C-alpha cells in the first residue's frame, strides 16, 4: 500500500515549514506548494488524504482554489482544512464551509489539534485504499470464478455428450463390459 499524501498550500514558505514540522512523524508524505494554481496542478496527477489550505493568498485565494477542487470529480471528496491568520470571522468561516471545507482553523492554533485532525484523514485514506484493494481482489476472484464455472459447464456438456454417444452405441457398452473385472 502506498503512503498517504497531504497537500500543504500557503503563500508563505515559513508557514509551509511549520506545517511540515507539525506533521513530521505521521505516516504521510507532505507536498508543499505556494499557490492555488500549483495546488490544482498537483491534484491533477496525485491523490491526497487531505489538503491544508491557506484561506488568504495573493492571486487565487483559498476559497477559489477550494471551489475548483470540489468541482472536479477526482478531488471532490478530498478533505480540505482551511488555515488562516485572519481574525476569527464567522463570515469567513462560513465561506470556507460553503466551498466544501471540513474545518476552518485560525492561527495561532494548537499544533497537536491540527496533527490529530490530519491523522484522522490519513487513517480514513488508508482504510479507503484497503477497501479499494479488497474490492479489486474480489472482482478478480469473481472473474476467475466465472471462468472456472464456464469451464466446468463445458466439461459437463462434453461428459453428457460422451454419455449420450455411449448409450446410443451398444458396441461401446460391450467393449466397456469386457474391460470391467468379472464381466468376461
Coordinates of C-alpha atoms in Angstrom, one line a residue:
X1 CA 0.0 0.0 0.0
X2 CA 1.3 3.5 -0.8
X3 CA 1.9 6.2 1.7
X4 CA -0.8 8.9 2.1
X5 CA 0.0 12.4 0.9
X6 CA -1.1 15.7 2.4
X7 CA -1.1 18.8 0.2
X8 CA 0.1 22.0 2.0
X9 CA -0.9 25.2 0.3
X10 CA 0.4 28.5 1.7
X11 CA 2.0 31.5 0.0
X12 CA 4.5 31.9 2.9
X13 CA 7.3 29.4 3.0
X14 CA 7.7 29.7 6.8
X15 CA 4.2 28.6 7.2
X16 CA 4.8 25.6 5.0
X17 CA 7.9 24.7 7.0
X18 CA 5.9 24.9 10.2
X19 CA 3.2 22.6 8.8
X20 CA 5.7 20.1 7.7
X21 CA 7.3 20.1 11.2
X22 CA 3.8 19.6 12.8
X23 CA 3.1 16.6 10.6
X24 CA 6.6 15.1 10.9
X25 CA 6.4 11.5 12.2
X26 CA 3.0 10.8 10.8
X27 CA 2.8 8.1 8.1
X28 CA 2.4 10.8 5.4
X29 CA 4.3 12.5 2.6
X30 CA 3.8 16.2 2.6
X31 CA 3.8 18.1 -0.6
X32 CA 4.2 21.9 -0.2
X33 CA 3.1 24.5 -2.8
X34 CA 2.8 28.2 -2.6
X35 CA -0.3 29.0 -4.7
X36 CA -3.7 27.7 -5.5
X37 CA -2.7 27.3 -9.1
X38 CA 0.2 25.0 -8.1
X39 CA -2.2 23.0 -5.9
X40 CA -4.6 22.4 -8.7
X41 CA -1.8 21.2 -10.9
X42 CA -0.7 18.7 -8.2
X43 CA -4.2 17.5 -7.8
X44 CA -4.4 16.6 -11.5
X45 CA -1.8 13.8 -11.1
X46 CA -1.8 12.7 -7.4
X47 CA -4.4 11.8 -4.8
X48 CA -4.2 13.3 -1.3
X49 CA -5.5 12.2 2.1
X50 CA -6.2 15.9 3.0
X51 CA -5.4 19.4 1.9
X52 CA -4.3 22.1 4.4
X53 CA -5.2 25.3 2.6
X54 CA -4.4 28.9 3.4
X55 CA -7.6 30.9 3.0
X56 CA -5.9 34.2 2.1
X57 CA -3.3 34.1 -0.6
X58 CA -2.5 36.5 -3.4
X59 CA -3.9 35.7 -6.8
X60 CA -6.2 32.7 -6.5
X61 CA -7.2 32.6 -2.8
X62 CA -8.0 29.5 -0.8
X63 CA -11.8 29.9 -1.3
X64 CA -11.5 29.9 -5.1
X65 CA -9.0 27.1 -5.0
X66 CA -11.3 25.0 -2.9
X67 CA -14.2 25.7 -5.2
X68 CA -12.2 24.3 -8.2
X69 CA -11.1 21.3 -6.1
X70 CA -14.7 20.5 -5.2
X71 CA -15.9 20.9 -8.8
X72 CA -13.6 18.1 -10.1
X73 CA -14.9 14.6 -9.8
X74 CA -11.5 13.2 -8.9
X75 CA -10.9 15.6 -6.0
X76 CA -14.5 16.3 -4.9
X77 CA -14.2 14.2 -1.7
X78 CA -10.7 15.2 -0.7
X79 CA -11.0 16.9 2.8
X80 CA -9.9 20.5 3.0
X81 CA -8.9 22.2 6.2
X82 CA -8.6 25.9 5.9
X83 CA -5.9 27.7 7.9
X84 CA -5.9 31.4 8.2
X85 CA -4.1 34.2 10.0
X86 CA -7.3 36.4 9.8
X87 CA -9.1 37.1 13.0
X88 CA -11.9 34.7 13.8
X89 CA -14.6 35.9 11.4
X90 CA -17.8 33.9 11.3
X91 CA -18.4 35.1 7.7
X92 CA -15.0 33.8 6.5
X93 CA -15.5 30.5 8.3
X94 CA -19.0 30.1 6.7
X95 CA -17.5 31.0 3.3
X96 CA -14.9 28.2 3.9
X97 CA -17.5 25.7 4.8
X98 CA -19.7 26.7 1.9
X99 CA -17.0 25.9 -0.6
X100 CA -16.5 22.4 0.9
X101 CA -14.1 22.7 3.8
X102 CA -14.3 20.2 6.6
X103 CA -12.7 22.6 9.0
X104 CA -11.7 26.2 9.3
X105 CA -8.8 26.9 11.8
X106 CA -7.5 30.4 12.7
X107 CA -3.9 31.0 13.6
X108 CA -2.4 30.7 16.1
X109 CA -3.7 27.1 16.6
X110 CA -2.7 24.2 18.7
X111 CA -0.3 22.1 16.6
X112 CA -1.4 18.8 18.4
X113 CA -5.0 19.5 17.5
X114 CA -4.1 20.0 13.8
X115 CA -1.9 16.9 13.9
X116 CA -4.7 14.8 15.3
X117 CA -7.2 16.0 12.7
X118 CA -4.8 15.3 9.9
X119 CA -4.1 11.8 11.4
X120 CA -7.9 11.0 11.2
X121 CA -7.9 11.8 7.5
X122 CA -4.7 9.8 6.9
X123 CA -6.4 6.8 8.6
X124 CA -9.6 7.3 6.6
X125 CA -7.5 7.4 3.4
X126 CA -5.6 4.2 4.4
X127 CA -8.9 2.5 5.1
X128 CA -10.3 3.6 1.7
X129 CA -7.1 2.3 0.0
X130 CA -7.5 -1.1 1.8
X131 CA -11.2 -1.2 0.8
X132 CA -10.4 -0.4 -2.9
X133 CA -7.7 -3.2 -2.9
X134 CA -10.2 -5.7 -1.3
X135 CA -12.8 -4.6 -3.9
X136 CA -10.3 -5.2 -6.8
X137 CA -9.3 -8.6 -5.4
X138 CA -13.0 -9.6 -5.0
X139 CA -13.7 -8.5 -8.6
X140 CA -10.7 -10.6 -9.8
X141 CA -11.9 -13.6 -7.8
X142 CA -15.4 -13.3 -9.2
X143 CA -13.9 -13.2 -12.8
X144 CA -11.9 -16.3 -12.1
X145 CA -14.9 -18.0 -10.6
X146 CA -16.9 -17.1 -13.7
X147 CA -14.2 -18.6 -15.9
X148 CA -14.0 -21.8 -13.8
X149 CA -17.8 -22.1 -13.9
X150 CA -17.8 -21.8 -17.7
X151 CA -15.1 -24.4 -18.0
X152 CA -16.9 -26.7 -15.6
X153 CA -20.1 -26.3 -17.6
X154 CA -18.2 -27.1 -20.8
X155 CA -16.7 -30.3 -19.2
X156 CA -20.2 -31.3 -18.0
X157 CA -21.6 -30.8 -21.5
X158 CA -18.7 -32.8 -23.0
X159 CA -19.3 -35.6 -20.5
X160 CA -23.1 -35.6 -21.2
X161 CA -22.4 -35.7 -24.9
X162 CA -20.0 -38.6 -24.4
X163 CA -22.6 -40.4 -22.2
X164 CA -25.3 -39.9 -24.9
X165 CA -22.9 -41.3 -27.5
X166 CA -22.1 -44.3 -25.3
X167 CA -25.8 -45.0 -24.7
X168 CA -26.5 -44.9 -28.4
X169 CA -23.8 -47.4 -29.3
X170 CA -24.2 -51.0 -27.9
X171 CA -20.8 -51.9 -29.1
X172 CA -19.2 -49.4 -26.7
X173 CA -21.1 -51.0 -23.9
X174 CA -19.9 -54.4 -24.9
X175 CA -16.3 -53.3 -25.1
X176 CA -16.5 -51.4 -21.7
X177 CA -18.1 -54.5 -20.2
X178 CA -15.2 -56.6 -21.3
X179 CA -12.8 -54.1 -19.6
X180 CA -14.7 -54.3 -16.3
X181 CA -13.5 -57.0 -13.8
X182 CA -15.7 -60.1 -13.6
X183 CA -17.6 -59.3 -16.8
X184 CA -15.7 -61.6 -19.2

